[in-house]
mmCIF file of C-alpha atoms in Angstrom:
data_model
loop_
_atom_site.group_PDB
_atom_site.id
_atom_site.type_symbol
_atom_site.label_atom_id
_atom_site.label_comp_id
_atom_site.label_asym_id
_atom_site.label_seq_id
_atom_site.Cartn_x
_atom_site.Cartn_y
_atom_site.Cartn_z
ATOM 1 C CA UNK A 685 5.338 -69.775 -27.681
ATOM 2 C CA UNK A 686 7.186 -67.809 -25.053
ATOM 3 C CA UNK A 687 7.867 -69.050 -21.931
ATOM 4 C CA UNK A 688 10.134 -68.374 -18.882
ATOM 5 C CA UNK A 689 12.078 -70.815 -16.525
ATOM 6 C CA UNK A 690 13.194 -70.630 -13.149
ATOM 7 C CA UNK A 691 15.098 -73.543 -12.711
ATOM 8 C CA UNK A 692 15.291 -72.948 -8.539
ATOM 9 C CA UNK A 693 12.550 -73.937 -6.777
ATOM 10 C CA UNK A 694 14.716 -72.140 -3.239
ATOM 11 C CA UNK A 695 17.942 -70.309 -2.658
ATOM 12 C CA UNK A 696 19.775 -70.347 -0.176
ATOM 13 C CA UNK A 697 22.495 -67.431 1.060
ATOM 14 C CA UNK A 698 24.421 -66.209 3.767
ATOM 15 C CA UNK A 699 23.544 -62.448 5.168
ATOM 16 C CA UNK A 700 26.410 -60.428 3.230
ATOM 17 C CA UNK A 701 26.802 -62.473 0.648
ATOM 18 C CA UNK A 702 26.176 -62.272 -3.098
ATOM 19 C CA UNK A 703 22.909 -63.898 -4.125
ATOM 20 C CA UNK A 704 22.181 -64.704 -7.785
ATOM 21 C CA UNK A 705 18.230 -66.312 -8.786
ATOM 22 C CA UNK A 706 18.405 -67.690 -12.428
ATOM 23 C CA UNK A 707 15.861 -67.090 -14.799
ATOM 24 C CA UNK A 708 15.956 -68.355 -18.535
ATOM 25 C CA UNK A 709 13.330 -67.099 -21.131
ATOM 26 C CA UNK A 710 12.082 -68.566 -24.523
ATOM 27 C CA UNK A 711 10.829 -66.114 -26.840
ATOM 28 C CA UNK A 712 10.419 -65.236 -30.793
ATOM 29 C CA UNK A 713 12.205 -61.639 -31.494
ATOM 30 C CA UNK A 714 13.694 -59.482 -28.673
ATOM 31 C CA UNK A 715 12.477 -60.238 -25.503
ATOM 32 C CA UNK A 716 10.731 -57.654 -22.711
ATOM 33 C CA UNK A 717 11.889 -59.232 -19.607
ATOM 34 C CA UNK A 718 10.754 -58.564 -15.954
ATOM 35 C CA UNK A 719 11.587 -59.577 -12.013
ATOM 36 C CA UNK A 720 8.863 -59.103 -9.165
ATOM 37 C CA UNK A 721 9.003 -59.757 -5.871
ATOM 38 C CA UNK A 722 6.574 -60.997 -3.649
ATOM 39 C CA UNK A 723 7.143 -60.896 0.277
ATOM 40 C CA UNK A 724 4.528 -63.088 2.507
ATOM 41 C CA UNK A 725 0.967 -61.673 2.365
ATOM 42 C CA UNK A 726 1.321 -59.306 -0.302
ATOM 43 C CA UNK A 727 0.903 -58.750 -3.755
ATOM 44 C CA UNK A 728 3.718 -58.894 -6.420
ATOM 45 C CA UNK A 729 6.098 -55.598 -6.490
ATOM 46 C CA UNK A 730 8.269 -54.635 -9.989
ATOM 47 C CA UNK A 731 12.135 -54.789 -9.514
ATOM 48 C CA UNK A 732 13.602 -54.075 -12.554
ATOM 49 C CA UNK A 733 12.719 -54.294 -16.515
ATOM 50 C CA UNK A 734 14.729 -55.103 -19.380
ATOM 51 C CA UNK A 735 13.551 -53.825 -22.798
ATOM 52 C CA UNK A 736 16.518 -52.950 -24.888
ATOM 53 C CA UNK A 737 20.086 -51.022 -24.327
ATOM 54 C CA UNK A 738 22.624 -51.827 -21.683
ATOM 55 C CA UNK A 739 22.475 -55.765 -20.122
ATOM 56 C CA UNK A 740 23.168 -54.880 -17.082
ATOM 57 C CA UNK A 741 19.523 -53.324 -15.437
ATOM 58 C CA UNK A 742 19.546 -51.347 -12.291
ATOM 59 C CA UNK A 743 16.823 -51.739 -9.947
ATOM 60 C CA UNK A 744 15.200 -50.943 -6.642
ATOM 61 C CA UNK A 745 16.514 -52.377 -3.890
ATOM 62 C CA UNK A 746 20.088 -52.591 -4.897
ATOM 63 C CA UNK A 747 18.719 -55.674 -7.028
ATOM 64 C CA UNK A 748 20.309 -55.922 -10.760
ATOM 65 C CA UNK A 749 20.072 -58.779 -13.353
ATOM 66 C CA UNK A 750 21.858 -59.491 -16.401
ATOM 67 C CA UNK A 751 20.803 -60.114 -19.885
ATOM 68 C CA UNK A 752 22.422 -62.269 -22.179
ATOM 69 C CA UNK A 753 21.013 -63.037 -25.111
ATOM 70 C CA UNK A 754 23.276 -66.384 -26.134
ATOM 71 C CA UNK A 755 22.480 -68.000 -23.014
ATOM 72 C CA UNK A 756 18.642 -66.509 -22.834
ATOM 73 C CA UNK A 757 18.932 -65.855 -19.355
ATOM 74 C CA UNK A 758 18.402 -63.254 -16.921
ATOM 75 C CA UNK A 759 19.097 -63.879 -13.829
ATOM 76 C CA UNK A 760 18.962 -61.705 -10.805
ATOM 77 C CA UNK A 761 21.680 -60.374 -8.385
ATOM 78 C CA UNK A 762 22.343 -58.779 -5.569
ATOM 79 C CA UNK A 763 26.542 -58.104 -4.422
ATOM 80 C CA UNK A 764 25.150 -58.503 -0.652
ATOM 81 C CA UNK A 765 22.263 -59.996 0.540
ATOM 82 C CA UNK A 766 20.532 -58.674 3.408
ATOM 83 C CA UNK A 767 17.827 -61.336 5.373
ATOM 84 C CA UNK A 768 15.284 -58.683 4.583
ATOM 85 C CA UNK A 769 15.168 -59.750 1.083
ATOM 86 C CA UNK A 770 14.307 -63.131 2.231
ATOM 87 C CA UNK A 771 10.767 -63.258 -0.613
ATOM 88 C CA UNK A 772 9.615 -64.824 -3.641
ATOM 89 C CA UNK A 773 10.873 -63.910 -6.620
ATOM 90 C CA UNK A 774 9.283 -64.193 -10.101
ATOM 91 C CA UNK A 775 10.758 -63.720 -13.574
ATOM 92 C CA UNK A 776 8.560 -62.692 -16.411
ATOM 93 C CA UNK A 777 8.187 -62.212 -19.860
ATOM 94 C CA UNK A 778 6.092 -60.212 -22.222
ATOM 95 C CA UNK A 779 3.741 -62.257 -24.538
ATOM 96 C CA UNK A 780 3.676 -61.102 -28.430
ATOM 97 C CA UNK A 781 0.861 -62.897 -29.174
ATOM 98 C CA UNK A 782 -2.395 -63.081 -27.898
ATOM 99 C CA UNK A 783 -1.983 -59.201 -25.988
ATOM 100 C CA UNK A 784 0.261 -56.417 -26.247
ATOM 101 C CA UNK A 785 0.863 -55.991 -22.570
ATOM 102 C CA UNK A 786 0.094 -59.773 -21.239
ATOM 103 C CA UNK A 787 3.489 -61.141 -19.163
ATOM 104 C CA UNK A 788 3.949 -64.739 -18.833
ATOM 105 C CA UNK A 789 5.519 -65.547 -15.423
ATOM 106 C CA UNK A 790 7.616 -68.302 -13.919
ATOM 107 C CA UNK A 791 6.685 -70.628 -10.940
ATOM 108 C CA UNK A 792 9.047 -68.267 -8.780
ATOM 109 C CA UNK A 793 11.912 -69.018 -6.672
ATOM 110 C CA UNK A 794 12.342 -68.816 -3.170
ATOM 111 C CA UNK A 795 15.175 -66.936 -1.422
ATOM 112 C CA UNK A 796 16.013 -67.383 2.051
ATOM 113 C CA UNK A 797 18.682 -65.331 3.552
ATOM 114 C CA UNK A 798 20.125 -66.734 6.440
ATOM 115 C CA UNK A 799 21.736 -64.285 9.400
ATOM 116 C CA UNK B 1056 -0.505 -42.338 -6.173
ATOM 117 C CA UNK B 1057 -2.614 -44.781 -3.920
ATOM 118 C CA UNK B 1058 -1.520 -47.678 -5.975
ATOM 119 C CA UNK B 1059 -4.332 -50.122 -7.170
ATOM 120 C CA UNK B 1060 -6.992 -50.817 -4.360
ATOM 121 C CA UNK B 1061 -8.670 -54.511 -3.893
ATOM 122 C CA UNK B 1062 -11.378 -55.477 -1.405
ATOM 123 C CA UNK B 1063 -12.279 -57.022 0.614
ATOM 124 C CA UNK B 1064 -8.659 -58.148 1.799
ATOM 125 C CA UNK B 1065 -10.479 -61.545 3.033
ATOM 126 C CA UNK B 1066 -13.440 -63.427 2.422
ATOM 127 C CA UNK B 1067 -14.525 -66.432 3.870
ATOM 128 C CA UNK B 1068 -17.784 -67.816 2.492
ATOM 129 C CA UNK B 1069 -19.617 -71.009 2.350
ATOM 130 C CA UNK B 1070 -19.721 -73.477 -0.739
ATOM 131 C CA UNK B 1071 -22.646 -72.517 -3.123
ATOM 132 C CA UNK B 1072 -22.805 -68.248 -1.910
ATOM 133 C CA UNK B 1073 -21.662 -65.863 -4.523
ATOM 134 C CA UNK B 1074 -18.581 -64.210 -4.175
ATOM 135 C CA UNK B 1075 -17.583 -60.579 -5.350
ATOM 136 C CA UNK B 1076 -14.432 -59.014 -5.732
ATOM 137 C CA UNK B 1077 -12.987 -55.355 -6.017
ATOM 138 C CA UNK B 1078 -10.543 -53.546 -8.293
ATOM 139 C CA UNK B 1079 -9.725 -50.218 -8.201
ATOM 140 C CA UNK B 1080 -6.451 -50.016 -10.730
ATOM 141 C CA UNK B 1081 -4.190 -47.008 -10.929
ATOM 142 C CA UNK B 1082 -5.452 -44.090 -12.464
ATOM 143 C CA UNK B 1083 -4.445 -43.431 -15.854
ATOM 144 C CA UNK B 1084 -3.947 -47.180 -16.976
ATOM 145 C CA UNK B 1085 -5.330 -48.765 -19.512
ATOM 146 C CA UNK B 1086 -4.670 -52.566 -19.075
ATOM 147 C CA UNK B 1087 -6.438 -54.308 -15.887
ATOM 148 C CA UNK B 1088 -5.502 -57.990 -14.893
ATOM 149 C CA UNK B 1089 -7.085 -60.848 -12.613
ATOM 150 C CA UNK B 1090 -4.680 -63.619 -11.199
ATOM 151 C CA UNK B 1091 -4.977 -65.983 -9.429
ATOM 152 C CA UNK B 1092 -2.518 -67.388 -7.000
ATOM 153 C CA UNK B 1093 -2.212 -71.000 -5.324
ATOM 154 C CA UNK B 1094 0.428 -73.139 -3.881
ATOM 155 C CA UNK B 1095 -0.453 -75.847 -6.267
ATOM 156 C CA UNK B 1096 -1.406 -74.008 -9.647
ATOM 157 C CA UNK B 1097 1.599 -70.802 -8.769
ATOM 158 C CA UNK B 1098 0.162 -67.404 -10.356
ATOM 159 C CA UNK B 1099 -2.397 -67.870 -13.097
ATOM 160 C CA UNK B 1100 -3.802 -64.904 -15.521
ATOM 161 C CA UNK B 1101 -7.826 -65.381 -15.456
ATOM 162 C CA UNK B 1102 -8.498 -62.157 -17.776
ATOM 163 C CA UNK B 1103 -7.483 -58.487 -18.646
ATOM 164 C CA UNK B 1104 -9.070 -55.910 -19.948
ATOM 165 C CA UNK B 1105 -8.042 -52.870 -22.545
ATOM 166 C CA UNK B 1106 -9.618 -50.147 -21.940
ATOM 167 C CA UNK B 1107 -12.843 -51.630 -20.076
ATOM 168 C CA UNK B 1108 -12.907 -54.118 -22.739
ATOM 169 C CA UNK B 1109 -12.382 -58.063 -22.094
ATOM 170 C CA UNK B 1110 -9.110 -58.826 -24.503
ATOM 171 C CA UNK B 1111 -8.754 -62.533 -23.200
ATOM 172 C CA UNK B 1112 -10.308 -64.649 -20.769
ATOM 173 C CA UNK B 1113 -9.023 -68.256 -21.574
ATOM 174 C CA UNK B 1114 -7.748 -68.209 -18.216
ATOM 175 C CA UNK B 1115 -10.988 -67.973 -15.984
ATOM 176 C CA UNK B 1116 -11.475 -71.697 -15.092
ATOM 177 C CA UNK B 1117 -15.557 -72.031 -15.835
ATOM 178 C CA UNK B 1118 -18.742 -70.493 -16.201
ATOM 179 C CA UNK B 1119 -18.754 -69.942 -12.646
ATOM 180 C CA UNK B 1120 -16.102 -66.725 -13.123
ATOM 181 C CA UNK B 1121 -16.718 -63.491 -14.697
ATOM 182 C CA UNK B 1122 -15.460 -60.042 -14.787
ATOM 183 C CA UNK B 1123 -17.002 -57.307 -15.540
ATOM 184 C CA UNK B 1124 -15.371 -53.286 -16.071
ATOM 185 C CA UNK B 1125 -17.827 -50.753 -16.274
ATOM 186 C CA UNK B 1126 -15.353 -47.931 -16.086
ATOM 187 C CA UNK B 1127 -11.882 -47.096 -15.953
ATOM 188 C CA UNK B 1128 -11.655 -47.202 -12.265
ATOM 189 C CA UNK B 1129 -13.725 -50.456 -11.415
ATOM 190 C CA UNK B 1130 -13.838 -53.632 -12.106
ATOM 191 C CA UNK B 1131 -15.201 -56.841 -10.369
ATOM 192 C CA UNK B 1132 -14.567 -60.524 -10.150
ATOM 193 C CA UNK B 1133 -17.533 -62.840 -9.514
ATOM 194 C CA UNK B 1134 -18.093 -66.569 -8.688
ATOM 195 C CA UNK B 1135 -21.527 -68.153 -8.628
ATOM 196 C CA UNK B 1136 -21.444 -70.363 -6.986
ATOM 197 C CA UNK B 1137 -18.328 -70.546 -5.224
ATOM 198 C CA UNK B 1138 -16.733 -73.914 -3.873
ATOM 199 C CA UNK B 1139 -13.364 -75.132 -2.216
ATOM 200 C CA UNK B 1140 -11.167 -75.717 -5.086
ATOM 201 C CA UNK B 1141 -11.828 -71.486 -5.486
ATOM 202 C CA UNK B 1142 -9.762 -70.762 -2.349
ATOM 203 C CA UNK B 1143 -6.996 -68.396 -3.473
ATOM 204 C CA UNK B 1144 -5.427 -65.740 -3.281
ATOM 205 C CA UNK B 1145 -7.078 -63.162 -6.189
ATOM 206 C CA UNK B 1146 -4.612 -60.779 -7.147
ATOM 207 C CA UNK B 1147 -5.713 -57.625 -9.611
ATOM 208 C CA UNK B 1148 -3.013 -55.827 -11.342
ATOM 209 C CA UNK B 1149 -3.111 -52.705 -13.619
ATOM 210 C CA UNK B 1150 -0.655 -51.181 -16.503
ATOM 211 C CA UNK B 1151 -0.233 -48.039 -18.896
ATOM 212 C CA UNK B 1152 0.147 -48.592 -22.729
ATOM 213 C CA UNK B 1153 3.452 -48.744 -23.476
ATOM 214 C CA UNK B 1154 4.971 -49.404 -19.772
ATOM 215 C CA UNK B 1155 4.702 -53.277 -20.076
ATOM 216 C CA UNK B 1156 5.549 -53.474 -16.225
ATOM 217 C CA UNK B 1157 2.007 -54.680 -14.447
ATOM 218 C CA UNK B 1158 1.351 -52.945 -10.737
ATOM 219 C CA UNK B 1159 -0.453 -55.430 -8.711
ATOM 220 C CA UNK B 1160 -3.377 -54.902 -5.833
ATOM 221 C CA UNK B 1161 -2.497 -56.356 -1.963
ATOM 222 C CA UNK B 1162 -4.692 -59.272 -3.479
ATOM 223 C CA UNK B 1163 -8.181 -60.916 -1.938
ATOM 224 C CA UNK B 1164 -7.295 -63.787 -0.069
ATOM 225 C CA UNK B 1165 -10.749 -65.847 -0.834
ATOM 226 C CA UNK B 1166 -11.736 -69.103 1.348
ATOM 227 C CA UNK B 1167 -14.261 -71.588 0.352
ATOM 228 C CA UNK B 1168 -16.041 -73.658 3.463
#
């Protein structure tokens, strides 16, 4: 079954400073992996997707992650933080079973970017 | 694009009245998805639809849900009869064939008296 972990329940970073959030995935075949973020009292919005090609994955924000498929993880990153991007972030996976366009999501980690 | 459309944005009912929620997803989609979102239970997938039809709803908790999608630009997400343990925020979400990525709603933040 797939499944993805986020093994941070908060983060914690300085304004200017890097920030990573870790995700790791378990999945049969090549995984379709995804980050959202959720700031308070709104719905989820898509970062960044990675389906196949380069591991590094530019998206909005500034925000990148990196794939790497010995460790099955993608985590998230950012070179400086900013206490704007103080949210809730979820990493997700696409199911290949049971739907062709179902994701499974993590329990989401919390990033808190101090000034 | 407007982006997908729920309402209400907040509902506060009593125990036992029926409760009715709104989707409109982006146009052009073809998937439409109902979460739902606690502190306890994190983000749960109650049921999505392909192309108006139901594909899976092992997540809605009990009889007391369903989900109907009479078109391609509505759908709606009912409890009868509503009670506490239903507070939450409802989140719709909608995606294109092929694009994998979901878009979600501002989400339906629904409390239970």
């Amino acid at each position: 079954a797939q499944s993805v972990a986020q093994p941070e329940d908060q983060v914690n970073v300085a304004e200017g400073n890097p920030l990573t959030v870790k995700c790791t995935y378990s999945v049969s075949g090549n995984p379709y992996l995804f980050w959202y973020v959720q700031y308070p009292n709104r719905g989820l919005q898509f970062l960044l997707k990675y389906i196949t090609g380069d591991n590094l994955v530019k998206g909005s924000y500034g925000f990148e992650a990196e794939f790497n498929k010995s460790q099955t993880s993608f985590h998230l990153k950012k070179p400086s933080a900013l206490v704007s991007d103080s949210a809730l972030y979820f990493c997700a996976v696409r199911a290949l079973s049971g739907g062709y366009n179902k994701l499974i999501f993590g329990a989401g980690t919390r990033l808190a970017v101090h000034p | 694009d407007a982006g997908v459309i729920q309402s209400p944005r907040h509902e506060v009912t009593e125990m036992g009245q029926e409760v009715t929620l709104r989707c409109k997803p982006i146009s052009g989609h073809d998937y439409l998805f109902w979460y739902r979102q606690t502190m306890m239970r994190g983000l749960e997938l109650l049921i999505y639809f392909n192309n108006n039809v139901p594909i899976d709803d092992s997540g809605m908790p009990e009889d007391r849900f369903s989900a109907k999608m009479p078109n391609a630009s509505f759908s709606t997400l009912k409890i009868q009869p509503s009670e506490p343990r239903d507070s939450a925020v409802y989140f719709c979400a909608s995606s294109r064939l092929g694009q994998y990525e979901q878009y979600f709603g501002p989400g339906t933040r629904l409390t239970v008296t």
